[in-house]
Amino acid sequence: MKFLWTSLCAVLLASVAVDAQINQIRNAQNAAANNAARRPVESNVTPAPTIVDDDSFEKELCKAKEAGEWFRLQAGEGDNCRDVIQCTSSGLQAIRCPAGLAFDIEKQTCDWKEQVKNCLIKEKVRKLRPILSTDEPLCQEGMLACHDGTCIERSLFCNGVPDCTDGSDENSCDLSNDPNRAPACDPAVCLLPDCFCSETGTEVPGKLDSKQVPQMVMVTFDDAINNNNVELYRDMFNGVRKNPNGCDIKATFFVSHKYSNYSGVQEIHRKGHEIAAHSITHNDDESFWSTASVDDWAKEMAGARLIIDKFANITDNSIVGMRAPYLRVGGNNQFTMMEEQAFLYDSTITAPLQNPPLWPYTLYFRMPHRCHGNLQKCPTRSHAVWEIVMNELDRREDPTFDEDLPGCAMIDSCSNILSGEQFYAFLNHNFDRHYTQNRAPLGLFFHAAWLKNNPEFMDAFLFWMDEILAKHSDVYFVTMTQVIQWIQNPQTSGEVKNFEPWKEKCSPVGPSACAVPNSCALTTKELPGETLRLHTCNRCPPNYPWLNDPSGDGFF
C-alpha cells in the first residue's frame, strides 16, 4: 500500500524543516558570493555585501521542474529523505512523510522507508524529449524529429522500442503527447453495439433518460479463490438475494492462479458468476506490470485463462475479462495482447473521483479522463477493447462538508472506514451519487480478506444489499460482461426484466461438480524447491502449472 499523506501536522513539520534548509542554503550562497566579492582588487572601495533575494532563489530552484513535481532540497537519509517541496503559483509547498515512511522521488509518493532506494537523489532523472512541434518543419511529411534533430518515421514514436539514438522517441508518450495516439471521441463514427464513447465519458448509452436506466452494481473480488473465502461467498450469494428479474444476484471474480482451489472456481462459475483473469504469478514487483512486453502479458493473462479453463472445467469461452495486479496498467502492450488474445474487456484503469461518474467505454478512441495514479502507464493507441473503468468512490464521512479528500477505487484502500456504521453510510452515499445522477454502473471492488477480517463490515454490506434490493425495483447486481451486454443493447428499467443476457444461469440448482476434489501435491522446474497444492475435480497433472507450462504436462 502506498501513501501520500499531507496532513496539517505533516505539512507544518515539513515547512519548518524546509525553511531551515532554505535558509541554510541561502546563507551558504550569500557567504560564497561575499567571499568572492572580498577578493583583493586595485580599488580601495569596499564592495557591498551580496544578498541572494527570495524571488531569484525560488526561480533558480524551480527552473526546469515539471508541474506538480516533488523534489528534495537536501539529499540524504533520515529526515532529509522524508522532506520534499513542490513549486506552486503561490510559492514553495512542503510536505514531510509520516514516521516510518520516506519519499520515493521516482514514484513521487511516500512509501515504507525500506522500500525507498533513492534518498541520495534530489530530483527525478530528466529524460530527453523529441522535437514534436516547431514553427518551421524540421522533417518531411510523415516523419518527426528526435531530440538531436534526427528525423525518423512518425510510426516509430512510442512503439516501445527506442529508434532514436538518444532514445527520445520513447520519452514523450502519454495521452497528450504520443504522436500516434487515438483520436478524440467521434460519436458519429463510434456506434453501438461495437463502439461506445462520449466527450465527457458521462453520457448514458442509447441517449436514454437516466431515470429510465436500471442502476447496475458490479461487485468484484480479486485474487485466489480457496478455503479462506469460499464460505464468505456462499453467505453473500446464498440464492435468496434476487435481482428484480427474479434471478440470483451476480458478481465477477478476478482469479489469480497461485493458491486457487479450482473446484471452488468451478462451483462459483456453475452458480452463474463471472470468472476473469488476474495473472498466474501476481508478480510482487509492481514495476513489472508497467513495463511487461506483449509476450509477458500473454503468458500471464492468456496463460491464467488456459489454466482456469482446464482445471475448473470452464468450457464456454466465458473468460473474456482481466484486471492487472496492483491495478498497474500495462500501457499499449497490455491492450495489444488483449486484442491478440481475444479478451473483451479490462478493468484496471482508475478514474479520479468526479460527479457525475464515468460510464464504461471502448478504447477505439481516446480515454475521456486523465491517466490517474503514480507511475501509471495508460494506453494511448486505439484498441478494440472495452474498459470497465474503476470510478473512485467518495470516502468523506460528511459529504456535505467540502473537504479536500481523494477518492479510493478498491474499497479496502478507503483507510478511513473504521466501523460498520461508517461503511454503511459510505455505501449509501456512493450509491446515491450514481443513482441520482447518470446511473453509471457502481463498482464495489473488494479483496475478500477485508470483509472476512472485519465481520462488522461484512454484516453492514449484507444489510445494505438486502435493503437496496427491497427498496428499489430498478437495481441489479450484475457481472461486468452483463454490463457490457446492456450497453450494447440499452433497455429501460421496465424492459430489462425480460433482457435475455441477464437471464442466463438465472438461478442454478443442483449438486456441486465434485464433492471431494483431487488434492495434488506438485512441483515445477520454474519454481525450484517449492511443492504446491492444486485442487481440481480433474485428474492431477504431472507438474504444477506455471508460466511456461500452463497445462502442467511438462511441455515448455
Coordinates of C-alpha atoms in Angstrom, one line a residue:
M1 CA 0.0 0.0 0.0
K2 CA 1.3 3.5 -0.9
F3 CA 0.7 6.7 0.9
L4 CA 0.6 10.4 0.1
W5 CA -0.3 11.9 3.4
T6 CA -0.3 15.7 3.5
S7 CA -2.0 16.2 6.9
L8 CA -1.7 19.6 8.5
C9 CA 0.8 18.3 11.1
A10 CA 3.0 16.8 8.4
V11 CA 2.9 20.0 6.3
L12 CA 3.8 22.2 9.3
L13 CA 6.7 19.9 10.3
A14 CA 8.0 19.9 6.7
S15 CA 7.6 23.7 6.4
V16 CA 9.7 24.3 9.4
A17 CA 12.3 21.8 8.2
V18 CA 12.3 23.1 4.7
D19 CA 12.5 26.7 5.8
A20 CA 15.6 25.8 7.8
Q21 CA 17.1 24.1 4.8
I22 CA 16.3 27.0 2.5
N23 CA 17.9 29.5 5.0
Q24 CA 21.0 27.3 5.3
I25 CA 21.4 27.1 1.5
R26 CA 20.7 30.8 1.0
N27 CA 23.2 31.7 3.8
A28 CA 25.8 29.5 2.1
Q29 CA 25.2 31.2 -1.2
N30 CA 25.4 34.6 0.3
A31 CA 28.6 33.7 2.1
A32 CA 30.2 32.3 -1.1
A33 CA 29.1 35.4 -3.0
N34 CA 30.6 37.8 -0.3
N35 CA 33.8 35.8 -0.1
A36 CA 34.2 36.2 -3.9
A37 CA 33.4 39.9 -3.6
R38 CA 36.1 40.4 -0.9
R39 CA 39.0 39.2 -3.1
P40 CA 41.8 41.8 -3.4
V41 CA 41.1 44.5 -6.1
E42 CA 43.0 47.6 -7.1
S43 CA 40.3 50.0 -5.9
N44 CA 40.2 51.0 -2.2
V45 CA 36.4 50.8 -2.3
T46 CA 34.9 48.1 -0.1
P47 CA 32.2 46.1 -2.1
A48 CA 28.7 46.0 -0.7
P49 CA 27.6 42.5 0.6
T50 CA 25.8 40.4 -2.0
I51 CA 22.4 39.1 -1.0
V52 CA 20.5 36.3 -2.8
D53 CA 16.9 37.6 -2.9
D54 CA 13.9 35.2 -2.3
D55 CA 12.5 35.6 -5.8
S56 CA 15.7 34.8 -7.7
F57 CA 16.4 31.9 -5.3
E58 CA 13.0 30.4 -5.9
K59 CA 13.2 30.9 -9.6
E60 CA 16.5 29.1 -9.8
L61 CA 15.2 26.3 -7.5
C62 CA 12.1 25.8 -9.7
K63 CA 13.9 26.0 -13.1
A64 CA 13.2 23.0 -15.3
K65 CA 10.8 21.4 -12.8
E66 CA 7.7 19.8 -14.1
A67 CA 4.2 20.9 -12.9
G68 CA 3.4 19.1 -9.6
E69 CA 6.9 17.6 -9.3
W70 CA 8.2 17.0 -5.7
F71 CA 12.0 17.2 -5.1
R72 CA 14.4 17.4 -2.2
L73 CA 16.4 20.4 -1.1
Q74 CA 19.0 18.1 0.6
A75 CA 19.7 14.5 -0.3
G76 CA 20.4 12.0 2.5
E77 CA 18.9 9.5 4.9
G78 CA 16.7 10.3 7.9
D79 CA 14.5 13.4 7.8
N80 CA 16.1 14.5 4.6
C81 CA 14.5 11.5 2.9
R82 CA 11.1 12.4 4.4
D83 CA 11.1 16.1 3.3
V84 CA 10.2 17.3 -0.2
I85 CA 9.0 20.5 -1.7
Q86 CA 7.0 21.5 -4.8
C87 CA 6.9 24.7 -6.8
T88 CA 3.4 26.2 -7.0
S89 CA 1.9 29.5 -8.2
S90 CA 1.7 30.7 -4.6
G91 CA 5.3 29.7 -3.7
L92 CA 7.0 26.6 -2.3
Q93 CA 4.9 23.9 -0.7
A94 CA 6.5 21.4 1.6
I95 CA 5.4 18.0 3.0
R96 CA 7.1 15.6 5.3
C97 CA 6.3 11.9 5.1
P98 CA 5.0 10.4 8.4
A99 CA 7.3 8.5 10.7
G100 CA 8.4 5.1 9.2
L101 CA 8.0 6.4 5.7
A102 CA 10.3 8.1 3.2
F103 CA 9.6 9.9 -0.1
D104 CA 10.3 8.0 -3.3
I105 CA 11.5 10.5 -5.9
E106 CA 10.8 8.3 -8.9
K107 CA 7.3 7.2 -7.7
Q108 CA 6.5 10.7 -6.4
T109 CA 4.9 9.3 -3.2
C110 CA 5.6 8.3 0.4
D111 CA 6.4 4.6 0.8
W112 CA 7.8 2.4 3.5
K113 CA 11.3 3.5 4.4
E114 CA 13.0 0.2 3.5
Q115 CA 11.3 0.3 0.0
V116 CA 12.8 3.7 -0.9
K117 CA 16.2 3.4 -2.6
N118 CA 16.8 6.9 -3.8
C119 CA 17.3 9.0 -0.7
L120 CA 20.6 10.3 -2.1
I121 CA 18.9 11.7 -5.2
K122 CA 17.3 15.2 -5.1
E123 CA 15.1 15.0 -8.1
K124 CA 13.7 12.8 -10.9
V125 CA 16.0 11.8 -13.7
R126 CA 15.4 14.1 -16.7
K127 CA 14.7 12.4 -20.0
L128 CA 15.5 13.8 -23.4
R129 CA 12.3 14.8 -25.3
P130 CA 11.7 14.6 -29.0
I131 CA 11.0 17.8 -31.0
L132 CA 7.4 17.3 -31.9
S133 CA 6.3 20.8 -32.6
T134 CA 8.2 23.7 -34.2
D135 CA 7.4 26.9 -36.0
E136 CA 9.1 25.7 -39.2
P137 CA 9.0 21.9 -40.1
L138 CA 12.3 20.1 -39.4
C139 CA 11.3 16.9 -41.1
Q140 CA 9.5 15.9 -44.3
E141 CA 5.8 14.8 -44.1
G142 CA 5.3 11.5 -42.1
M143 CA 8.5 12.0 -40.1
L144 CA 9.3 13.6 -36.7
A145 CA 12.5 14.8 -35.1
C146 CA 14.4 13.1 -32.2
H147 CA 15.9 15.3 -29.5
D148 CA 19.1 15.7 -31.5
G149 CA 17.2 16.7 -34.7
T150 CA 17.4 13.4 -36.5
C151 CA 14.2 12.6 -38.4
I152 CA 12.6 9.2 -38.2
E153 CA 9.2 7.8 -39.3
R154 CA 6.3 9.1 -37.2
S155 CA 5.0 5.5 -36.7
L156 CA 8.2 4.6 -34.8
F157 CA 7.5 7.0 -32.0
C158 CA 6.1 5.5 -28.8
N159 CA 6.1 1.9 -30.1
G160 CA 8.0 0.5 -27.1
V161 CA 11.4 0.3 -29.0
P162 CA 13.9 3.2 -28.9
D163 CA 14.6 4.1 -32.5
C164 CA 16.3 7.5 -31.9
T165 CA 20.0 7.1 -31.0
D166 CA 19.2 9.2 -27.8
G167 CA 16.1 7.2 -27.1
S168 CA 13.9 10.3 -27.1
D169 CA 11.2 8.8 -29.3
E170 CA 10.1 6.8 -26.3
N171 CA 10.2 9.6 -23.7
S172 CA 7.1 11.6 -24.5
C173 CA 4.3 9.0 -24.8
D174 CA 1.5 10.0 -22.6
L175 CA -2.1 10.6 -23.7
S176 CA -1.3 14.2 -24.6
N177 CA 2.0 13.7 -26.5
D178 CA 2.0 10.3 -28.3
P179 CA 2.1 11.4 -32.0
N180 CA 0.2 8.2 -32.8
R181 CA -2.4 8.5 -30.1
A182 CA -6.0 7.5 -30.6
P183 CA -8.3 10.3 -31.9
A184 CA -10.8 12.1 -29.7
C185 CA -14.3 10.6 -29.4
D186 CA -16.4 11.0 -32.6
P187 CA -20.0 9.9 -31.8
A188 CA -20.8 9.9 -35.5
V189 CA -18.3 7.1 -36.1
C190 CA -18.4 5.3 -32.7
L191 CA -21.7 3.5 -32.8
L192 CA -23.2 0.7 -30.7
P193 CA -23.0 -2.2 -30.3
D194 CA -19.3 -2.4 -31.1
C195 CA -18.1 1.1 -30.0
F196 CA -19.2 3.5 -27.2
C197 CA -17.6 6.8 -26.2
S198 CA -18.6 10.3 -25.3
E199 CA -16.6 13.5 -25.0
T200 CA -17.0 13.7 -21.2
G201 CA -17.4 9.9 -20.6
T202 CA -20.6 10.6 -18.5
E203 CA -23.3 10.3 -21.2
V204 CA -25.9 7.5 -20.9
P205 CA -25.7 4.8 -23.7
G206 CA -28.6 5.0 -26.2
K207 CA -29.3 8.5 -25.1
L208 CA -31.8 7.2 -22.6
D209 CA -33.2 9.4 -19.8
S210 CA -31.1 8.4 -16.7
K211 CA -34.3 7.9 -14.7
Q212 CA -35.3 5.1 -17.1
V213 CA -31.9 3.3 -16.7
P214 CA -31.5 0.4 -14.4
Q215 CA -28.8 1.0 -11.8
M216 CA -26.2 -1.7 -12.2
V217 CA -24.0 -2.6 -9.3
M218 CA -20.8 -4.5 -10.0
V219 CA -19.4 -6.4 -7.1
T220 CA -15.9 -7.9 -7.8
F221 CA -13.3 -9.8 -5.8
D222 CA -9.6 -10.1 -6.7
D223 CA -7.1 -12.9 -6.1
A224 CA -7.2 -16.6 -5.4
I225 CA -10.5 -18.5 -4.6
N226 CA -9.8 -21.0 -1.8
N227 CA -10.9 -22.3 1.6
N228 CA -10.1 -18.8 3.1
N229 CA -13.0 -17.2 1.3
V230 CA -15.5 -19.7 -0.2
E231 CA -17.7 -19.6 2.9
L232 CA -17.9 -15.9 2.7
Y233 CA -19.0 -16.2 -1.0
R234 CA -21.7 -18.8 0.0
D235 CA -23.1 -16.4 2.6
M236 CA -23.2 -13.5 0.2
F237 CA -24.6 -15.3 -2.8
N238 CA -26.9 -17.6 -1.0
G239 CA -29.7 -18.0 -3.6
V240 CA -32.0 -15.8 -1.5
R241 CA -30.8 -12.4 -2.7
K242 CA -32.6 -11.8 -6.0
N243 CA -32.5 -9.1 -8.7
P244 CA -35.8 -7.6 -9.8
N245 CA -36.0 -10.1 -12.7
G246 CA -36.1 -13.0 -10.3
C247 CA -32.5 -14.2 -10.9
D248 CA -29.8 -14.5 -8.3
I249 CA -27.5 -11.5 -7.8
K250 CA -24.2 -12.0 -9.6
A251 CA -20.6 -10.9 -9.2
T252 CA -17.2 -11.0 -11.0
F253 CA -14.1 -12.8 -9.7
F254 CA -10.7 -11.9 -11.0
V255 CA -8.8 -15.1 -10.2
S256 CA -5.0 -15.3 -9.7
H257 CA -3.5 -18.8 -10.1
K258 CA -1.3 -19.5 -7.1
Y259 CA -3.2 -20.9 -4.1
S260 CA -6.5 -21.1 -6.1
N261 CA -8.8 -24.1 -5.5
Y262 CA -10.1 -24.9 -8.9
S263 CA -13.0 -27.0 -7.7
G264 CA -14.2 -23.8 -5.9
V265 CA -13.7 -21.7 -9.0
Q266 CA -15.8 -24.3 -10.9
E267 CA -18.6 -24.1 -8.4
I268 CA -18.7 -20.3 -8.5
H269 CA -18.9 -20.4 -12.3
R270 CA -21.6 -23.0 -12.1
K271 CA -23.6 -20.6 -10.0
G272 CA -23.6 -18.1 -12.8
H273 CA -20.9 -15.7 -11.6
E274 CA -18.2 -14.4 -14.0
I275 CA -14.6 -15.7 -13.8
A276 CA -12.0 -13.3 -15.2
A277 CA -8.1 -13.4 -15.3
H278 CA -5.9 -11.8 -12.7
S279 CA -2.5 -13.4 -13.8
I280 CA -0.5 -16.5 -13.0
T281 CA 2.3 -15.2 -10.8
H282 CA 0.7 -12.0 -9.3
N283 CA 4.3 -10.7 -9.6
D284 CA 5.1 -8.6 -6.5
D285 CA 7.3 -6.2 -8.4
E286 CA 4.8 -3.6 -9.3
S287 CA 7.0 -2.0 -12.0
F288 CA 6.9 -5.4 -13.9
W289 CA 3.3 -4.8 -14.9
S290 CA 4.1 -1.3 -16.2
T291 CA 7.0 -2.5 -18.4
A292 CA 5.9 -6.0 -19.3
S293 CA 6.1 -6.9 -23.0
V294 CA 3.2 -8.1 -25.1
D295 CA 4.5 -11.7 -24.7
D296 CA 4.8 -11.2 -20.9
W297 CA 1.2 -10.1 -20.7
A298 CA 0.1 -13.1 -22.9
K299 CA 1.9 -15.6 -20.6
E300 CA 0.3 -14.1 -17.5
M301 CA -3.2 -13.5 -18.7
A302 CA -3.9 -15.9 -21.5
G303 CA -2.0 -18.5 -19.5
A304 CA -4.1 -17.9 -16.5
R305 CA -7.2 -18.3 -18.7
L306 CA -5.9 -21.6 -20.0
I307 CA -5.2 -22.9 -16.5
I308 CA -8.7 -21.9 -15.3
D309 CA -10.4 -23.4 -18.4
K310 CA -8.6 -26.7 -17.9
F311 CA -8.6 -27.2 -14.1
A312 CA -12.0 -25.5 -13.4
N313 CA -13.7 -27.1 -16.4
I314 CA -14.9 -23.8 -17.9
T315 CA -15.6 -24.8 -21.5
D316 CA -18.0 -22.0 -22.6
N317 CA -15.3 -19.4 -23.6
S318 CA -16.7 -17.1 -20.9
I319 CA -13.4 -15.8 -19.5
V320 CA -13.2 -12.6 -21.5
G321 CA -12.1 -10.0 -18.9
M322 CA -9.0 -9.2 -16.9
R323 CA -7.6 -7.0 -14.2
A324 CA -3.9 -6.3 -13.6
P325 CA -2.4 -7.0 -10.2
Y326 CA -1.9 -3.9 -8.0
L327 CA -4.1 -2.0 -10.6
R328 CA -0.8 -1.3 -12.6
V329 CA -1.9 -0.5 -16.2
G330 CA 0.5 -2.0 -18.8
G331 CA 0.1 0.7 -21.5
N332 CA -0.2 -0.2 -25.1
N333 CA 1.5 -3.6 -24.6
Q334 CA -1.3 -4.8 -22.3
F335 CA -4.1 -3.8 -24.7
T336 CA -2.3 -5.1 -27.8
M337 CA -2.1 -8.5 -26.0
M338 CA -5.8 -8.3 -25.2
E339 CA -6.7 -7.8 -28.8
E340 CA -4.4 -10.6 -30.0
Q341 CA -5.8 -13.0 -27.3
A342 CA -9.4 -12.0 -27.8
F343 CA -10.1 -10.5 -24.4
L344 CA -13.3 -8.4 -24.4
Y345 CA -12.6 -6.0 -21.5
D346 CA -10.1 -4.7 -19.0
S347 CA -11.0 -3.3 -15.5
T348 CA -7.7 -1.9 -14.3
I349 CA -7.8 1.8 -15.2
T350 CA -8.9 4.1 -12.3
A351 CA -10.7 7.4 -12.9
P352 CA -10.3 10.1 -10.3
L353 CA -13.3 10.9 -8.2
Q354 CA -15.8 13.1 -10.1
N355 CA -19.5 13.9 -10.4
P356 CA -21.2 12.5 -12.3
P357 CA -19.2 9.3 -12.6
L358 CA -18.0 7.7 -15.8
W359 CA -19.6 5.0 -17.9
P360 CA -17.5 2.2 -19.4
Y361 CA -16.1 3.0 -22.8
T362 CA -14.3 1.3 -25.7
L363 CA -10.7 2.3 -26.5
Y364 CA -11.1 2.8 -30.2
F365 CA -11.0 6.5 -29.2
R366 CA -9.1 8.4 -26.6
M367 CA -9.8 7.9 -22.9
P368 CA -12.3 10.6 -21.6
H369 CA -10.2 11.2 -18.5
R370 CA -6.6 11.7 -17.5
C371 CA -4.3 8.8 -16.6
H372 CA -4.8 8.7 -12.8
G373 CA -2.2 7.4 -10.3
N374 CA 1.5 7.4 -9.6
L375 CA 3.7 6.0 -12.4
Q376 CA 0.6 4.6 -14.3
K377 CA 1.0 3.8 -18.0
C378 CA -2.3 4.1 -19.7
P379 CA -2.9 3.1 -23.3
T380 CA -2.6 5.9 -25.8
R381 CA -3.3 4.0 -29.1
S382 CA -6.6 2.8 -30.5
H383 CA -7.6 -0.7 -29.2
A384 CA -10.6 -2.9 -29.9
V385 CA -11.1 -3.4 -26.1
W386 CA -13.8 -2.3 -23.6
E387 CA -12.6 -0.6 -20.4
I388 CA -14.8 -1.1 -17.4
V389 CA -13.3 2.0 -15.7
M390 CA -12.9 1.9 -11.9
N391 CA -14.6 5.1 -10.7
E392 CA -13.1 6.2 -7.4
L393 CA -15.5 6.3 -4.5
D394 CA -16.2 9.3 -2.3
R395 CA -14.9 8.4 1.2
R396 CA -15.7 11.6 3.0
E397 CA -17.5 11.0 6.3
D398 CA -19.6 14.1 5.8
P399 CA -20.2 14.6 2.1
T400 CA -21.9 17.9 2.8
F401 CA -18.6 19.3 4.0
D402 CA -16.4 20.1 1.0
E403 CA -13.1 18.9 2.4
D404 CA -10.2 18.0 0.0
L405 CA -10.1 14.2 0.3
P406 CA -9.0 12.0 -2.6
G407 CA -11.2 9.1 -3.6
C408 CA -10.4 5.4 -3.5
A409 CA -11.0 2.6 -6.0
M410 CA -10.6 -0.6 -4.1
I411 CA -12.8 -0.5 -1.0
D412 CA -10.1 -1.8 1.3
S413 CA -7.9 1.1 0.3
C414 CA -10.5 3.5 1.8
S415 CA -8.5 3.7 5.0
N416 CA -10.8 6.0 6.9
I417 CA -13.6 3.3 7.1
L418 CA -13.3 2.1 10.7
S419 CA -16.7 0.8 11.6
G420 CA -19.7 -1.0 10.1
E421 CA -21.8 2.2 10.6
Q422 CA -19.3 4.2 8.6
F423 CA -19.2 1.6 5.9
Y424 CA -23.0 1.6 5.6
A425 CA -23.1 5.4 5.3
F426 CA -20.2 5.2 2.7
L427 CA -22.2 2.7 0.6
N428 CA -25.4 4.7 0.7
H429 CA -23.7 8.0 -0.2
N430 CA -21.9 6.5 -3.2
F431 CA -25.0 4.6 -4.4
D432 CA -26.9 7.9 -4.3
R433 CA -24.1 9.6 -6.3
H434 CA -24.7 7.2 -9.1
Y435 CA -28.4 6.6 -8.8
T436 CA -29.4 10.3 -8.6
Q437 CA -27.0 11.5 -11.4
N438 CA -26.3 9.5 -14.6
R439 CA -26.7 5.9 -13.2
A440 CA -23.3 4.9 -14.4
P441 CA -22.6 1.3 -13.1
L442 CA -21.5 1.4 -9.4
G443 CA -18.3 -0.6 -8.9
L444 CA -17.7 -2.1 -5.4
F445 CA -14.3 -3.7 -5.7
F446 CA -13.1 -5.9 -2.8
H447 CA -10.4 -8.3 -1.6
A448 CA -12.3 -10.9 0.3
A449 CA -9.9 -10.8 3.3
W450 CA -11.1 -7.2 4.1
L451 CA -14.6 -8.5 4.7
K452 CA -13.6 -11.7 6.4
N453 CA -11.2 -10.0 8.8
N454 CA -13.8 -7.3 9.7
P455 CA -17.1 -9.1 10.4
E456 CA -18.8 -5.8 11.2
F457 CA -18.1 -4.7 7.6
M458 CA -19.5 -7.9 6.2
D459 CA -22.7 -7.5 8.2
A460 CA -23.0 -3.9 7.1
F461 CA -22.6 -4.9 3.4
L462 CA -25.1 -7.7 3.6
F463 CA -27.6 -5.5 5.3
W464 CA -27.1 -2.8 2.7
M465 CA -27.6 -5.2 -0.2
D466 CA -30.8 -6.5 1.3
E467 CA -32.1 -3.0 1.9
I468 CA -31.2 -1.8 -1.6
L469 CA -32.9 -4.8 -3.2
A470 CA -36.0 -4.4 -1.0
K471 CA -36.3 -0.6 -1.7
H472 CA -35.6 -0.5 -5.4
S473 CA -37.2 -2.3 -8.4
D474 CA -34.6 -1.0 -10.8
V475 CA -31.3 -2.0 -9.1
Y476 CA -29.4 -5.1 -10.4
F477 CA -26.2 -6.7 -9.1
V478 CA -24.6 -8.0 -12.3
T479 CA -21.3 -9.2 -13.8
M480 CA -19.1 -7.0 -15.9
T481 CA -19.9 -8.8 -19.1
Q482 CA -23.6 -8.3 -18.3
V483 CA -22.9 -4.5 -18.0
I484 CA -21.3 -4.5 -21.5
Q485 CA -24.3 -6.6 -22.9
W486 CA -26.7 -3.9 -21.6
I487 CA -24.6 -1.0 -23.0
Q488 CA -24.5 -2.7 -26.4
N489 CA -28.3 -3.0 -26.3
P490 CA -29.7 -0.4 -23.8
Q491 CA -33.0 -1.4 -22.2
T492 CA -35.2 0.7 -19.8
S493 CA -35.8 -0.5 -16.3
G494 CA -39.2 -1.9 -17.4
E495 CA -37.8 -3.7 -20.4
V496 CA -34.7 -5.2 -18.7
K497 CA -36.8 -7.7 -16.6
N498 CA -37.0 -9.7 -19.8
F499 CA -33.5 -9.0 -21.1
E500 CA -32.3 -12.4 -22.1
P501 CA -28.5 -12.0 -21.5
W502 CA -29.3 -11.2 -17.8
K503 CA -31.4 -14.4 -17.5
E504 CA -28.7 -16.9 -18.5
K505 CA -27.8 -19.1 -15.5
C506 CA -30.6 -17.3 -13.7
S507 CA -30.8 -19.4 -10.5
P508 CA -28.8 -22.6 -10.9
V509 CA -29.6 -25.5 -8.6
G510 CA -28.3 -29.0 -8.1
P511 CA -25.2 -30.6 -6.6
S512 CA -21.7 -29.2 -6.9
A513 CA -19.4 -30.6 -9.6
C514 CA -17.5 -32.8 -7.2
A515 CA -17.9 -33.4 -3.5
V516 CA -14.2 -34.3 -2.9
P517 CA -11.8 -32.7 -5.4
N518 CA -8.3 -34.1 -6.0
S519 CA -5.6 -32.5 -3.9
C520 CA -2.5 -32.6 -6.0
A521 CA 1.0 -32.0 -4.4
L522 CA 3.0 -30.8 -7.4
T523 CA 6.3 -29.2 -8.4
T524 CA 7.6 -27.3 -11.4
K525 CA 11.1 -26.6 -12.7
E526 CA 10.1 -23.0 -12.8
L527 CA 9.7 -22.8 -9.0
P528 CA 12.6 -25.0 -7.8
G529 CA 12.3 -26.2 -4.2
E530 CA 8.6 -25.4 -3.9
T531 CA 5.8 -28.0 -3.6
L532 CA 2.4 -26.5 -4.2
R533 CA -1.2 -27.9 -3.9
L534 CA -3.6 -27.9 -6.8
H535 CA -7.2 -28.7 -6.0
T536 CA -9.3 -29.7 -9.0
C537 CA -12.2 -32.0 -10.0
N538 CA -9.9 -33.3 -12.8
R539 CA -7.0 -35.7 -12.6
C540 CA -3.8 -34.4 -11.2
P541 CA -1.3 -33.2 -13.9
P542 CA 2.4 -34.3 -13.8
N543 CA 3.6 -30.8 -12.9
Y544 CA 2.3 -27.6 -11.2
P545 CA 1.0 -25.3 -14.0
W546 CA 3.1 -22.2 -14.4
L547 CA 4.1 -19.5 -16.9
N548 CA 5.8 -21.7 -19.5
D549 CA 3.8 -24.9 -18.8
P550 CA 0.2 -23.7 -18.1
S551 CA -1.2 -27.2 -18.8
G552 CA 1.1 -28.8 -16.3
D553 CA 2.0 -31.5 -18.8
G554 CA 5.7 -30.7 -18.8
F555 CA 5.9 -29.4 -22.3
F556 CA 7.6 -26.0 -22.1

